[in-house]
Short mmCIF file of C-alpha atoms in Angstrom, two decimals:
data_model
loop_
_atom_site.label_atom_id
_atom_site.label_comp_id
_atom_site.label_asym_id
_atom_site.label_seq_id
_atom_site.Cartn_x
_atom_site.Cartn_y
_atom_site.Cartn_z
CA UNK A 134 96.15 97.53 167.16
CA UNK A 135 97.92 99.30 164.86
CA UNK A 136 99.38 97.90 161.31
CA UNK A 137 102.53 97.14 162.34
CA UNK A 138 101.37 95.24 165.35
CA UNK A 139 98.71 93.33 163.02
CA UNK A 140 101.39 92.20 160.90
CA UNK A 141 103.83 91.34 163.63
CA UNK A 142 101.14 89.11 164.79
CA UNK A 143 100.31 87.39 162.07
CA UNK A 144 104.27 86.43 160.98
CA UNK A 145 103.84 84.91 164.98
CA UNK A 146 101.48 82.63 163.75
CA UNK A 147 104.22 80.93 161.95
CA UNK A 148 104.42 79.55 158.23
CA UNK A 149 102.34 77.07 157.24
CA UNK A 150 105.65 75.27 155.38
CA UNK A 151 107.61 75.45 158.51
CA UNK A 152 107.30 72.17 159.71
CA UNK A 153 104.80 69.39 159.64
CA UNK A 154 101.65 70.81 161.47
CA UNK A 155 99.31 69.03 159.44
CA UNK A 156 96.70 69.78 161.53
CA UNK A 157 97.02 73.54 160.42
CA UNK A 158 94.83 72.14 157.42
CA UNK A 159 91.23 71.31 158.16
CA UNK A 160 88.25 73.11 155.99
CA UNK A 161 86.16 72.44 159.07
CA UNK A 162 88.23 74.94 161.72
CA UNK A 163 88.20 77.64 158.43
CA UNK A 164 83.99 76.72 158.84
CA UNK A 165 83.86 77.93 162.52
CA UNK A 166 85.65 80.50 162.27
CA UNK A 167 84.13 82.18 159.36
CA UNK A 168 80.72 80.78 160.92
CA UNK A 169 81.76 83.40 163.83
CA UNK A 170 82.01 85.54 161.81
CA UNK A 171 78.73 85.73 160.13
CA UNK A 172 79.92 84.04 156.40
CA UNK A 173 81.53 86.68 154.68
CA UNK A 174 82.36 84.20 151.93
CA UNK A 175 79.02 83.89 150.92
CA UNK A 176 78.48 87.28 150.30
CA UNK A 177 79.84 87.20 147.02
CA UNK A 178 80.07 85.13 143.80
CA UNK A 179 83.57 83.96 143.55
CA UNK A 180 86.37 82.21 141.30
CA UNK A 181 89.08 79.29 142.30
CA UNK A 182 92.18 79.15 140.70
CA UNK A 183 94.63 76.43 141.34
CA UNK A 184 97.44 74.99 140.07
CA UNK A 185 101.61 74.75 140.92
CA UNK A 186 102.35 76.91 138.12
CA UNK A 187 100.65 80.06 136.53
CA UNK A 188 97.54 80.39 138.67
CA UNK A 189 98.76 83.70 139.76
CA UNK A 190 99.07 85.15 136.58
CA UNK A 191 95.54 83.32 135.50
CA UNK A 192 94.09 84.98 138.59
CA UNK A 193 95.47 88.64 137.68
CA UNK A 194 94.37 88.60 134.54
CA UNK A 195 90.65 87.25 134.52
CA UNK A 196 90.48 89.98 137.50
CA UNK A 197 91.65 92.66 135.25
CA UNK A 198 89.18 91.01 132.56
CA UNK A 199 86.42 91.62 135.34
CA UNK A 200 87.37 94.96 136.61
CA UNK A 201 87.35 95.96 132.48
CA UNK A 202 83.38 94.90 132.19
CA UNK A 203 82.76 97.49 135.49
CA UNK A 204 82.55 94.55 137.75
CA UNK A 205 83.82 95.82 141.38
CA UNK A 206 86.53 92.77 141.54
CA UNK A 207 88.20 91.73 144.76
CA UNK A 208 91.47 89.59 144.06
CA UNK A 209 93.34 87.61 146.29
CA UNK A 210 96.80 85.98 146.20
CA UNK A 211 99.77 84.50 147.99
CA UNK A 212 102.21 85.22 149.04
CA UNK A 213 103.73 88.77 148.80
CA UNK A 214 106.42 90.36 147.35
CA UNK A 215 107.18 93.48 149.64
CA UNK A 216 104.41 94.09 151.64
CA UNK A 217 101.48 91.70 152.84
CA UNK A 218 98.42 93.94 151.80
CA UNK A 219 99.59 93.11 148.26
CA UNK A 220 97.71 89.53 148.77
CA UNK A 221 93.95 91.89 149.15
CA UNK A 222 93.05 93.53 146.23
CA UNK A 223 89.77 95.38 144.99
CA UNK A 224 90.11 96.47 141.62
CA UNK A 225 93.89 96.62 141.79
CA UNK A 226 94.42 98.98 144.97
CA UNK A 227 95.63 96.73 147.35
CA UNK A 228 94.23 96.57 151.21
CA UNK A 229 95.00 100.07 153.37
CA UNK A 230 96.81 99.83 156.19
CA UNK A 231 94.46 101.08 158.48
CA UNK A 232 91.53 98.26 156.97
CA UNK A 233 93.71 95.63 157.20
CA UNK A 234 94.88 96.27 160.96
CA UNK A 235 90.80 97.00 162.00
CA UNK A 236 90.09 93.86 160.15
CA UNK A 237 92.89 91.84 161.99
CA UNK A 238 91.87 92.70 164.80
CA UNK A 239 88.21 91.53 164.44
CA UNK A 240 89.23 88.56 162.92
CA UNK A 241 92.25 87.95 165.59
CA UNK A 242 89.69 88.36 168.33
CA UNK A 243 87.49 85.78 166.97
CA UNK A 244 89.63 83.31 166.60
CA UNK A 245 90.38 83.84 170.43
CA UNK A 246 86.97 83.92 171.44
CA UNK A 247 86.52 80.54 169.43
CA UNK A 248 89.27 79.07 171.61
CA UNK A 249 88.94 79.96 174.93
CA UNK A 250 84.90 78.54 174.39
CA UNK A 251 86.77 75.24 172.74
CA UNK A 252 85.09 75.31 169.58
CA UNK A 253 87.96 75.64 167.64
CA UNK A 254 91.43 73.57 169.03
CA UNK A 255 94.19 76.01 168.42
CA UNK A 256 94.44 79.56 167.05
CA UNK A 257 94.01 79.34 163.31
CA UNK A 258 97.04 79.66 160.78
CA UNK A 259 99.01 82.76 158.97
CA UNK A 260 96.85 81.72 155.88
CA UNK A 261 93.89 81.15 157.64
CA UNK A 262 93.33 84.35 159.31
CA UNK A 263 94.55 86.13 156.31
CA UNK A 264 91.91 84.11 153.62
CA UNK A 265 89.27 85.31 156.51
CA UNK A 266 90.60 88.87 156.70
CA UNK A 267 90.13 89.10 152.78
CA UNK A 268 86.66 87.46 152.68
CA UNK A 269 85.79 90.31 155.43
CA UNK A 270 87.22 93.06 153.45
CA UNK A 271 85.20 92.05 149.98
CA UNK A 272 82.27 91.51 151.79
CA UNK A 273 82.14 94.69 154.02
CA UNK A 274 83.39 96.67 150.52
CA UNK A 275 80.62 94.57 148.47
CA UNK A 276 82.59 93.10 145.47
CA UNK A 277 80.41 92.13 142.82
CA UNK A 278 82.70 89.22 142.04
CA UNK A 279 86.30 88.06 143.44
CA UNK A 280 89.43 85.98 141.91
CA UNK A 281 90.85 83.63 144.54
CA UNK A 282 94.04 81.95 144.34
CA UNK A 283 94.59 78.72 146.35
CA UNK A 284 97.36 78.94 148.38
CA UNK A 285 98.59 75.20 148.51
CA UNK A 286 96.73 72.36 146.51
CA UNK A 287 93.14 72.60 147.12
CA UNK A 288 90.90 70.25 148.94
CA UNK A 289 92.31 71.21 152.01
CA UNK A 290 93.36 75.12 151.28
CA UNK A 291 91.37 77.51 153.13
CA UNK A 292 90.11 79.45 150.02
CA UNK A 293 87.92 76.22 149.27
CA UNK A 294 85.18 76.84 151.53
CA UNK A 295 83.43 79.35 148.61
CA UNK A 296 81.28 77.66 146.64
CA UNK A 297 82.96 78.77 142.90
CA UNK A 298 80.90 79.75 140.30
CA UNK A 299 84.32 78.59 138.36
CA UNK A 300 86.62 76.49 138.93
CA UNK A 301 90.13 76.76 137.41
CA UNK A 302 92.74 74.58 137.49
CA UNK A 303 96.27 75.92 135.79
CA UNK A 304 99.27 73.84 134.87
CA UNK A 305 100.55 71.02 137.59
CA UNK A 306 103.88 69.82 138.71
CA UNK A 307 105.29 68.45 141.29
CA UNK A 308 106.05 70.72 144.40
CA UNK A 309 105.23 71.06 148.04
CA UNK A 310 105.30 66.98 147.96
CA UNK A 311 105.63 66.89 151.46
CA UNK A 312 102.44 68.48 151.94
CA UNK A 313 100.51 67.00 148.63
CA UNK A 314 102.19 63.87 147.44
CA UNK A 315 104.78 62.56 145.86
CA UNK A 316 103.06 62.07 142.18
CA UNK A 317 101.82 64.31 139.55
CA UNK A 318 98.65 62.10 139.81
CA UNK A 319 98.54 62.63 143.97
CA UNK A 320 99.37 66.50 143.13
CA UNK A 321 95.94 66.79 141.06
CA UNK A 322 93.57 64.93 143.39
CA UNK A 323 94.41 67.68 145.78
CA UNK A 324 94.11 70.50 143.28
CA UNK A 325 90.88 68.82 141.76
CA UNK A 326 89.06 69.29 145.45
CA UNK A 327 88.20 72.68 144.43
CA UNK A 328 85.90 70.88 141.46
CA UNK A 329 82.13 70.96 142.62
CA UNK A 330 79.30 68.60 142.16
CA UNK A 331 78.04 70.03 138.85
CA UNK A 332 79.91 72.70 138.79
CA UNK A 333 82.19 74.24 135.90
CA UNK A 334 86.10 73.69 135.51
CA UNK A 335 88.13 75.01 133.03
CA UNK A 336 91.58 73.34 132.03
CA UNK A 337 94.04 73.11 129.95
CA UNK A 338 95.68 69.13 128.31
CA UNK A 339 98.88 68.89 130.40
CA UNK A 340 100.74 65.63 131.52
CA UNK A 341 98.87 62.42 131.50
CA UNK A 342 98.47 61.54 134.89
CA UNK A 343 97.00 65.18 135.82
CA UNK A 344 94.79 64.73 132.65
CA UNK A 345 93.36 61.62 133.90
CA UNK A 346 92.80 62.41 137.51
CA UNK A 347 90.91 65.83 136.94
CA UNK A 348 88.69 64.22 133.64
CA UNK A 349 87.71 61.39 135.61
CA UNK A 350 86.84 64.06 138.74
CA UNK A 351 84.82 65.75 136.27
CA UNK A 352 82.90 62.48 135.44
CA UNK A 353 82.40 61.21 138.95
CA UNK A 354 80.78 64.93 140.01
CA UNK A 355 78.62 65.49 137.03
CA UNK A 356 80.46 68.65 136.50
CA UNK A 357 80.90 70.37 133.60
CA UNK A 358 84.56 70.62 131.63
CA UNK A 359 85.34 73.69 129.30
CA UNK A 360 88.88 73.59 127.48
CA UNK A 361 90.88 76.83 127.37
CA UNK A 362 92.70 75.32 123.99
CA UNK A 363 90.38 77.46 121.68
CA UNK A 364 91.97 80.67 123.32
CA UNK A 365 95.58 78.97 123.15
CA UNK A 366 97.20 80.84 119.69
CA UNK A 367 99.81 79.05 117.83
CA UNK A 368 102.96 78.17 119.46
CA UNK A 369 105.35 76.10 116.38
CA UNK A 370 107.93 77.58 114.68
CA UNK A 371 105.96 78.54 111.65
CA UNK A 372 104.23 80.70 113.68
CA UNK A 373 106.45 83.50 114.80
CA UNK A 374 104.24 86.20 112.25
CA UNK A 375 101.84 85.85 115.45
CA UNK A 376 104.32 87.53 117.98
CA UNK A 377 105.53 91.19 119.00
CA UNK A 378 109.47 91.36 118.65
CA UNK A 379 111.17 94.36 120.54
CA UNK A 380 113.56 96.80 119.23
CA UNK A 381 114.90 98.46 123.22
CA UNK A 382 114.52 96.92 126.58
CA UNK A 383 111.66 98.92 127.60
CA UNK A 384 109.49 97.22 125.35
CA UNK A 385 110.91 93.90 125.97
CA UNK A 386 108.08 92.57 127.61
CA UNK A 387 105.97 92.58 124.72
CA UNK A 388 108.15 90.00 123.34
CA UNK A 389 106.06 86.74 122.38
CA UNK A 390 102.80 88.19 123.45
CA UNK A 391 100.89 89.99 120.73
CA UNK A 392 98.03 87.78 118.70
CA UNK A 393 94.96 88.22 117.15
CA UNK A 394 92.37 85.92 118.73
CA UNK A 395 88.66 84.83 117.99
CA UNK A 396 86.78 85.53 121.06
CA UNK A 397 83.13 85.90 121.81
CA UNK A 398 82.61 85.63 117.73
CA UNK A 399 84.77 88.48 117.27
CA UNK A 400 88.52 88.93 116.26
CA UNK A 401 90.30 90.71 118.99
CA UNK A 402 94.13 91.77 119.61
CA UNK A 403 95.79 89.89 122.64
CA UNK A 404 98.21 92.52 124.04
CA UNK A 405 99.64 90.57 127.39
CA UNK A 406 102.52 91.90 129.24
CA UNK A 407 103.03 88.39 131.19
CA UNK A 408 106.25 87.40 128.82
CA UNK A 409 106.77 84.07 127.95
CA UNK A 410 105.02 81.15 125.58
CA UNK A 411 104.37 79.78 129.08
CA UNK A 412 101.70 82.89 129.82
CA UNK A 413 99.65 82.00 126.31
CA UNK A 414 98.17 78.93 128.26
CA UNK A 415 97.00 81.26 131.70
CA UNK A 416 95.98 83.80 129.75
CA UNK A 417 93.74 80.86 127.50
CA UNK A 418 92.42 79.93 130.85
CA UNK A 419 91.79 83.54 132.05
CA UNK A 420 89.58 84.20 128.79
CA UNK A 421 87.54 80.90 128.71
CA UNK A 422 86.87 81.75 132.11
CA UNK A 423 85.19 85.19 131.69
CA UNK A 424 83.38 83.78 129.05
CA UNK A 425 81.87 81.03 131.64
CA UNK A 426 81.09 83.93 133.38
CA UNK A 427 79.46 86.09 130.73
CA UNK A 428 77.09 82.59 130.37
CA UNK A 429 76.34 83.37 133.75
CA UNK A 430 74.93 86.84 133.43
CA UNK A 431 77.92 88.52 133.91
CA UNK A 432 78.43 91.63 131.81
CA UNK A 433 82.02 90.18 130.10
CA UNK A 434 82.45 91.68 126.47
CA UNK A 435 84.91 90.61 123.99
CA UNK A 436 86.20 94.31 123.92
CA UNK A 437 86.28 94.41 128.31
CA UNK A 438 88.64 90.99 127.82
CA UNK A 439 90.99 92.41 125.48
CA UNK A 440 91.09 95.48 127.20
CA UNK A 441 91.37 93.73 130.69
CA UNK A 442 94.40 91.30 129.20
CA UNK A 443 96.22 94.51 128.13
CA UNK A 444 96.01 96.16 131.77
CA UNK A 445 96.61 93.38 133.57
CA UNK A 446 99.58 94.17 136.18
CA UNK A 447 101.18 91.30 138.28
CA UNK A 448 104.94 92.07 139.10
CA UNK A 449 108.05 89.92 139.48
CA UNK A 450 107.11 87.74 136.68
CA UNK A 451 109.38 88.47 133.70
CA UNK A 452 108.94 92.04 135.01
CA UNK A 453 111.90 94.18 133.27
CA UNK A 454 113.70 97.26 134.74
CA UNK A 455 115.60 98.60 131.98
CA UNK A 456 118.78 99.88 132.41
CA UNK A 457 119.56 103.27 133.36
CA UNK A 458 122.27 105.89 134.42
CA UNK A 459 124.64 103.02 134.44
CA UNK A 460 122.65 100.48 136.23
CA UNK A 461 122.44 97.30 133.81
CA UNK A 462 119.22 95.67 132.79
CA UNK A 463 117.73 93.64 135.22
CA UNK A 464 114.78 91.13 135.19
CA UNK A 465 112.82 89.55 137.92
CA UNK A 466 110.53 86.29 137.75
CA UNK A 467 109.70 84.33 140.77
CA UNK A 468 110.90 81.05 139.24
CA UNK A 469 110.94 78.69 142.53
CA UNK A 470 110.54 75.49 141.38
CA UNK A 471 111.91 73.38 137.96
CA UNK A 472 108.65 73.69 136.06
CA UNK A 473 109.02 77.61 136.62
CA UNK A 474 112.65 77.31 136.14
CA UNK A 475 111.62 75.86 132.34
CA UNK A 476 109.46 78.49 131.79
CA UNK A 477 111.94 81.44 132.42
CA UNK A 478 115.46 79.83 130.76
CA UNK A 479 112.39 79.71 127.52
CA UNK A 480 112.10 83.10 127.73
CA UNK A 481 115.42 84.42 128.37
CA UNK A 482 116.57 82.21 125.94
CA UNK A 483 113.76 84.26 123.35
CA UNK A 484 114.78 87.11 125.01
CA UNK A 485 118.34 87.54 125.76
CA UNK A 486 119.74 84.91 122.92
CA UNK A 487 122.76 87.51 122.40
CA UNK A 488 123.30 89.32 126.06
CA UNK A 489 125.09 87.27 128.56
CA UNK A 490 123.45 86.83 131.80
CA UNK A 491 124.31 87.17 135.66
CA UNK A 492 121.97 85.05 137.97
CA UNK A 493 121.46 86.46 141.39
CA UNK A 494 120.04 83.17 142.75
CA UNK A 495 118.24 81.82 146.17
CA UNK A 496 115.84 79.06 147.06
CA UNK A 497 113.89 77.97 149.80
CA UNK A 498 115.45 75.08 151.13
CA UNK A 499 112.83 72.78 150.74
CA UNK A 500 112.63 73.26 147.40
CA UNK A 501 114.40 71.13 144.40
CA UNK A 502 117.37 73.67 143.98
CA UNK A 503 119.80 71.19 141.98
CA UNK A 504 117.27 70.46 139.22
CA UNK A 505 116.41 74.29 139.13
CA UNK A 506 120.23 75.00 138.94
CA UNK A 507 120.74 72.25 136.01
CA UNK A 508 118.00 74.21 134.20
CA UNK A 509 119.04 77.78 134.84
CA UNK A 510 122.38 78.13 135.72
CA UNK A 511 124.07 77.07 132.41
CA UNK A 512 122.59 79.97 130.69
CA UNK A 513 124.70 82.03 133.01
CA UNK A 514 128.09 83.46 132.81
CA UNK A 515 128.33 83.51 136.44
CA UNK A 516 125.71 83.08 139.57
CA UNK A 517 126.02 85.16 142.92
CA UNK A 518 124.22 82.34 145.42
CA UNK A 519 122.68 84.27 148.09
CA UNK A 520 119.95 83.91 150.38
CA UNK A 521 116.63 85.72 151.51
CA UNK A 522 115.91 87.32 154.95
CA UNK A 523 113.89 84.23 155.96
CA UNK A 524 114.30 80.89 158.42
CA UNK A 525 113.68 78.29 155.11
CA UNK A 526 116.29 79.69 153.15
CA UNK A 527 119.21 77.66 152.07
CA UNK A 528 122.39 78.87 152.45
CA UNK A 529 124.52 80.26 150.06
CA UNK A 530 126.52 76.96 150.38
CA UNK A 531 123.76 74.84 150.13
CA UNK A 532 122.79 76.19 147.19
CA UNK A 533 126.29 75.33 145.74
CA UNK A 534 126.05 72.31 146.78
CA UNK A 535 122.83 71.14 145.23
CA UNK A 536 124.27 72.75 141.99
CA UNK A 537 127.62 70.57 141.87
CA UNK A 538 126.50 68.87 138.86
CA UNK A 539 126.83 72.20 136.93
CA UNK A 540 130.11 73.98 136.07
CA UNK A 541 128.46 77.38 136.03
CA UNK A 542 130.87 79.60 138.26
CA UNK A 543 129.00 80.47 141.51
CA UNK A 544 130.04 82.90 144.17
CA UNK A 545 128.69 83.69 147.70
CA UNK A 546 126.91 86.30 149.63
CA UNK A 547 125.45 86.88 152.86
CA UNK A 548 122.24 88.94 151.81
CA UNK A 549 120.47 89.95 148.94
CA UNK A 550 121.71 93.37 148.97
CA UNK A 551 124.97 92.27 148.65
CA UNK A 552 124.21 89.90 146.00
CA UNK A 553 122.75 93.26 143.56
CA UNK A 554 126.37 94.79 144.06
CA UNK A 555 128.21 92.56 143.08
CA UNK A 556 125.79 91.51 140.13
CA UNK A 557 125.49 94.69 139.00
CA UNK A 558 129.03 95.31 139.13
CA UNK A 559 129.89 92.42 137.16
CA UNK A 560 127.10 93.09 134.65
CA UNK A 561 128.63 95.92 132.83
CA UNK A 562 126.93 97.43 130.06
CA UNK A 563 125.95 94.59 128.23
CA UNK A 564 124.99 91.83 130.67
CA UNK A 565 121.61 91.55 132.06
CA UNK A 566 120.89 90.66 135.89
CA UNK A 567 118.60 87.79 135.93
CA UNK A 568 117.03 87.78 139.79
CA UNK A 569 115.12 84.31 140.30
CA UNK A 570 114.68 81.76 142.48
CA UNK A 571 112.24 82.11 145.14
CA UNK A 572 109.38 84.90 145.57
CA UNK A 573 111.16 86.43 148.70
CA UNK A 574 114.67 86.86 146.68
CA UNK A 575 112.33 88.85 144.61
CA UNK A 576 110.72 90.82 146.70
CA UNK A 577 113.84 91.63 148.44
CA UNK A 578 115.36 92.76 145.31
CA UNK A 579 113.01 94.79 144.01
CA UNK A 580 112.64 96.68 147.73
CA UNK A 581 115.93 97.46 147.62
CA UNK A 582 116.27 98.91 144.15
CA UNK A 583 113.16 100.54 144.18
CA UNK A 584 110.77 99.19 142.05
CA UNK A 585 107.27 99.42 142.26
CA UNK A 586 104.78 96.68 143.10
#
């Protein structure tokens, strides 16, 4: 099978998010097949990262922090931002075409196999066969450690059938309620499943509820808490002498992200290029996690982590194209729900205090677009409403709908591309072209204008 017909089978499979196909979720159906497939997941020492917010950029950057102490490091994320072999990494180069399509296929046939003898009851998922597809690949390539991040909650994602030798949970909110609950507290039980009996978790304090639910998970299975606050540098006003300012928009993402740090008993220089006071807690849990792991015999240096922070490379989150040969400024950040929303009007707000922005804006529909647009759009002289190249995606209407509380003028367009023209047309010299919303608005965007991944 070649690539293209690997990929076209797996979008087949349907999303995960479509409807309600609960069933889709069951760590015992992820058992068989990987069972079939000899346990690649066990085959290698692995990390869990979960969270709604910021386990991405947590996961990126304790795998640079790995790869940096000349540990072979597989990552793996979700989803995508232009093409699905972003999701496999080992040591940054992502999944060849050819591996991933011999891979499918072994995987794909499997999973058939499975079904026709009735040991498993239906074909498994999109996410499924792709969290099996990257425990082949790091197995058959022999990582000596890997980063997984959960897709969806936890105690039921397919990523938690590894058996962590850390387990981190990042910042929660509430999102994908129909799927995980309808309370912060509900939320955490499911990302606290990926907590083992004596195992090691390292968090952050967030809200209440979350803090109660994962301390008291912590008591009940003996395991063992670590805090990330030691790694967590000063965030008040006072103390601003703490923090890179840029003078040109190529260096704008090292706004906010410059510190000296005590780590390991030395002093070292945090140089992050995740922008935002938002990225100082994953990066706090990204340290305190390689330092779990240097307990455990792994060879993680102070020097390796602040060299691994300052490498660290995970697009579309506050990732700046300058401008260029008339083209204005543009920035891209995957903001797609309001926690994220927060996040990125703080940093545009630190950013851009004196530029006025254009917001090239789509959502999901599921997803809670009028409290996004109450954060975001007032910072905005004017939003161009559009929508991405998928089946969830709210129109450009709905979108303006769900936003009539704000009196940010918003205009409509039928595609993404369409939406950059007219941005950038309105931008001038001065504005800046904020694109945000939803991953796949993202990913289209940065397709069409080029920009690498």
């Amino acid at each position: 099978m070649s690539y293209e017909t690997a990929v076209a089978s797996m979008y087949a499979l349907g999303h995960e998010l479509a409807d309600a196909a609960t069933h889709k979720f069951d760590l015992a159906h992820m058992r068989v097949l990987l069972g079939a497939l000899n346990h690649p997941e066990r085959k290698f020492p692995g990390v869990l990262i979960a969270g709604t917010n910021g386990k991405g950029s947590t996961a990126a950057t304790l795998a640079s922090i790995l790869r940096a102490s000349g540990l072979r490091t597989g990552l793996y994320t979700s989803p995508h931002l232009v093409r699905i072999n972003e999701r496999i990494r080992i040591n940054g180069e992502k999944i060849s075409d050819g591996d991933f399509a011999l891979l499918h296929d072994v995987v794909d046939q499997t999973a058939e196999g499975l079904v026709e003898e009735n040991e498993l009851p239906w074909h498994p998922s999109f996410f499924e066969m792709l969290t099996a597809i990257a425990f082949e690949y790091f197995a058959q390539n022999k990582v000596e450690i890997a980063v997984l991040e959960v897709g969806m909650g936890g105690r039921l994602d397919a990523t938690n059938v590894i058996e962590p030798r850390v387990s981190v949970i990042a910042d929660i909110s509430l999102d994908h309620q129909k799927f995980l609950g309808n309370t912060v507290a509900e939320i955490a039980r499911e990302k606290a499943g990926i907590i083992r009996p004596g195992g090691v978790v390292v968090t952050l304090p967030q809200q209440p509820r979350a803090n109660d639910v994962i301390g008291n998970t912590i008591l009940e299975l003996g395991a063992q808490g670590v805090s990330a606050v030691p790694y967590v540098p000063p965030v008040s006003p006072g103390s601003e002498q703490y923090f890179a300012h840029a003078e040109d928009a190529e260096k704008s993402a090292r706004v906010c992200s410059r510190y000296p740090l005590q780590v390991m008993g030395k002093q070292i220089l945090v140089e992050t290029p995740l922008v935002g006071r938002h990225q100082l807690r994953n990066v706090a849990l990204a340290i305190a996690a390689a330092e779990v792991l240097s307990h455990q015999g792994f060879p993680v240096t102070s020097e390796a982590i602040e060299r691994g922070i300052r490498e660290t490379r995970w697009p579309g989150r506050f990732q700046v194209m300058p401008a260029k040969d008339g083209a204005p400024e543009c920035v891209f950040d995957v903001a797609h729900n309001p926690a994220g929303a927060w996040a990125l009007r703080s940093t545009l707000s630190a950013c851009y205090e004196d530029r006025p922005l254009i917001f090239v804006f789509g959502a999901m529909r599921d997803k809670a677009i009028g409290e996004m647009a109450e954060i975001l759009f007032p910072l905005a002289e004017r939003v161009i409403a559009t929508r991405a190249d998928n089946p969830r995606s709210a129109t450009p209407e709905e979108i303006e709908e769900a936003a009539a509380r704000t009196t940010t003028d918003i205009e409509h367009t039928v595609d993404v591309a369409s939406a950059l023209a007219r941005a950038r047309a309105l931008a001038g010299s001065r504005a800046v072209v904020v694109i945000t919303g939803s991953i796949y608005i993202v990913g289209e965007a940065m397709r069409i204008l080029g920009v690498e991944v």
